[in-house]
C-alpha positions as a Markdown table, in Angstrom:
| # | Residue | x | y | z |
|---|---|---|---|---|
| 1 | Met | 32.9 | 61.0 | -215.3 |
| 2 | Ala | 35.0 | 57.9 | -212.9 |
| 3 | Asp | 36.8 | 61.2 | -211.7 |
| 4 | Asn | 33.5 | 62.3 | -209.8 |
| 5 | Asn | 32.7 | 59.2 | -208.6 |
| 6 | Asp | 36.5 | 58.7 | -207.2 |
| 7 | Asn | 36.2 | 62.0 | -205.5 |
| 8 | Lys | 32.6 | 61.1 | -203.9 |
| 9 | Asn | 33.9 | 57.8 | -202.5 |
| 10 | Arg | 37.4 | 59.3 | -201.3 |
| 11 | Ser | 34.8 | 61.9 | -199.7 |
| 12 | Glu | 33.0 | 59.8 | -198.3 |
| 13 | Tyr | 35.6 | 57.2 | -197.1 |
| 14 | Phe | 37.2 | 60.3 | -195.1 |
| 15 | Glu | 34.1 | 61.3 | -193.6 |
| 16 | Asp | 32.9 | 57.8 | -192.3 |
| 17 | Arg | 36.8 | 56.5 | -191.4 |
| 18 | Ala | 39.7 | 58.9 | -191.4 |
| 19 | Gly | 40.9 | 60.2 | -188.0 |
| 20 | Thr | 38.8 | 57.5 | -186.4 |
| 21 | Glu | 39.7 | 54.0 | -184.9 |
| 22 | Asp | 38.9 | 52.5 | -188.3 |
| 23 | Ala | 41.8 | 54.4 | -190.1 |
| 24 | Arg | 44.5 | 52.7 | -191.5 |
| 25 | Phe | 48.3 | 53.6 | -190.4 |
| 26 | His | 50.5 | 54.8 | -192.8 |
| 27 | Met | 54.7 | 54.7 | -192.4 |
| 28 | Val | 56.0 | 57.2 | -193.7 |
| 29 | Pro | 59.3 | 59.6 | -194.4 |
| 30 | His | 59.5 | 62.5 | -191.6 |
| 31 | Gly | 61.9 | 65.1 | -191.8 |
| 32 | Asp | 65.7 | 63.9 | -192.2 |
| 33 | Gly | 66.2 | 60.4 | -192.0 |
| 34 | Glu | 63.1 | 59.8 | -189.9 |
| 35 | Trp | 60.1 | 58.2 | -189.8 |
| 36 | Ala | 56.7 | 58.4 | -188.6 |
| 37 | Ile | 53.3 | 56.8 | -188.4 |
| 38 | Lys | 50.4 | 58.5 | -188.9 |
| 39 | Arg | 46.8 | 57.7 | -188.9 |
| 40 | Glu | 45.1 | 58.4 | -192.3 |
| 41 | Gly | 43.2 | 61.8 | -191.9 |
| 42 | Glu | 45.4 | 63.2 | -189.3 |
| 43 | Asp | 48.4 | 65.8 | -189.6 |
| 44 | Asp | 50.2 | 64.8 | -186.5 |
| 45 | Pro | 52.0 | 61.4 | -186.2 |
| 46 | Val | 51.1 | 59.1 | -183.4 |
| 47 | Glu | 54.7 | 58.2 | -183.1 |
| 48 | Thr | 58.6 | 59.1 | -184.9 |
| 49 | Tyr | 61.3 | 57.0 | -185.3 |
| 50 | Asp | 65.0 | 56.8 | -186.3 |
| 51 | Asp | 64.7 | 53.3 | -187.2 |
| 52 | Arg | 62.7 | 52.4 | -190.3 |
| 53 | Asp | 62.5 | 48.8 | -190.0 |
| 54 | Lys | 61.4 | 49.2 | -186.3 |
| 55 | Ala | 58.8 | 52.0 | -187.9 |
| 56 | Ile | 57.5 | 49.3 | -190.1 |
| 57 | Asp | 57.3 | 46.6 | -187.3 |
| 58 | Asp | 54.8 | 49.1 | -185.0 |
| 59 | Ala | 52.7 | 50.3 | -188.1 |
| 60 | Ile | 52.3 | 46.7 | -188.8 |
| 61 | Gln | 51.4 | 46.2 | -185.2 |
| 62 | Lys | 49.0 | 49.0 | -184.7 |
| 63 | Ala | 47.0 | 47.9 | -187.6 |
| 64 | Lys | 46.6 | 44.5 | -186.5 |
| 65 | Asp | 45.5 | 45.6 | -182.9 |
| 66 | Ala | 43.3 | 47.7 | -184.4 |
| 67 | Gly | 42.0 | 45.7 | -187.1 |
| 68 | Thr | 42.7 | 48.0 | -190.0 |
| 69 | Ile | 45.4 | 48.1 | -193.0 |
| 70 | Ala | 49.0 | 49.5 | -192.7 |
| 71 | Ile | 50.6 | 51.2 | -195.5 |
| 72 | Ile | 54.2 | 51.6 | -196.1 |
| 73 | His | 55.9 | 54.2 | -197.7 |
| 74 | Asp | 59.1 | 54.4 | -199.6 |
| 75 | Asp | 61.8 | 57.2 | -199.0 |
| 76 | Asp | 60.3 | 59.2 | -201.6 |
| 77 | Gly | 56.8 | 58.7 | -199.7 |
| 78 | Gln | 55.4 | 56.2 | -202.5 |
| 79 | Ile | 53.5 | 53.3 | -201.5 |
| 80 | Glu | 55.9 | 50.0 | -200.9 |
| 81 | Arg | 53.3 | 48.0 | -199.6 |
| 82 | Gln | 50.4 | 47.3 | -197.7 |
| 83 | Glu | 49.6 | 44.7 | -194.9 |
| 84 | Asn | 45.9 | 44.1 | -194.4 |
| 85 | Phe | 43.9 | 43.2 | -191.0 |
| 86 | Asp | 40.5 | 44.5 | -191.7 |
| 87 | Phe | 38.9 | 41.4 | -192.4 |
| 88 | Asp | 35.4 | 41.5 | -192.7 |
| 89 | Glu | 33.1 | 38.5 | -192.6 |
| 90 | Asp | 31.1 | 39.8 | -195.6 |
| 91 | Asp | 34.5 | 40.0 | -198.0 |
| 92 | Asp | 36.7 | 37.0 | -198.4 |
| 93 | Asp | 38.8 | 38.6 | -200.9 |
| 94 | Asn | 40.9 | 40.6 | -197.6 |
| 95 | Asn | 44.1 | 39.3 | -196.8 |
| 96 | Ser | 47.2 | 40.2 | -195.4 |
| 97 | Gly | 50.1 | 41.6 | -197.9 |
| 98 | Asn | 50.2 | 42.5 | -201.5 |
| 99 | Asp | 47.1 | 40.6 | -204.0 |
| 100 | Asp | 49.0 | 38.9 | -206.6 |
């Protein structure tokens, strides 16, 4: 019944974090040829862009400033990579970029 635990963990996350200052930033496709930065748990974008590279840079900067995670999606909406700035003193495994 791992699915039930996953759903519980996910719902606990959204109760505690989504839509708050601790929410992660997602850089996602938005309309025809546009990109958006969205805070996890919110429908409306924080900002929209015509330039993908600018959207990525800003998503990473916003996550860095907020001490959270930037999740970068590709053209199809799939997660391409993430940059982690959510450093917790009790968690030595957090680092920036992808884990190898």
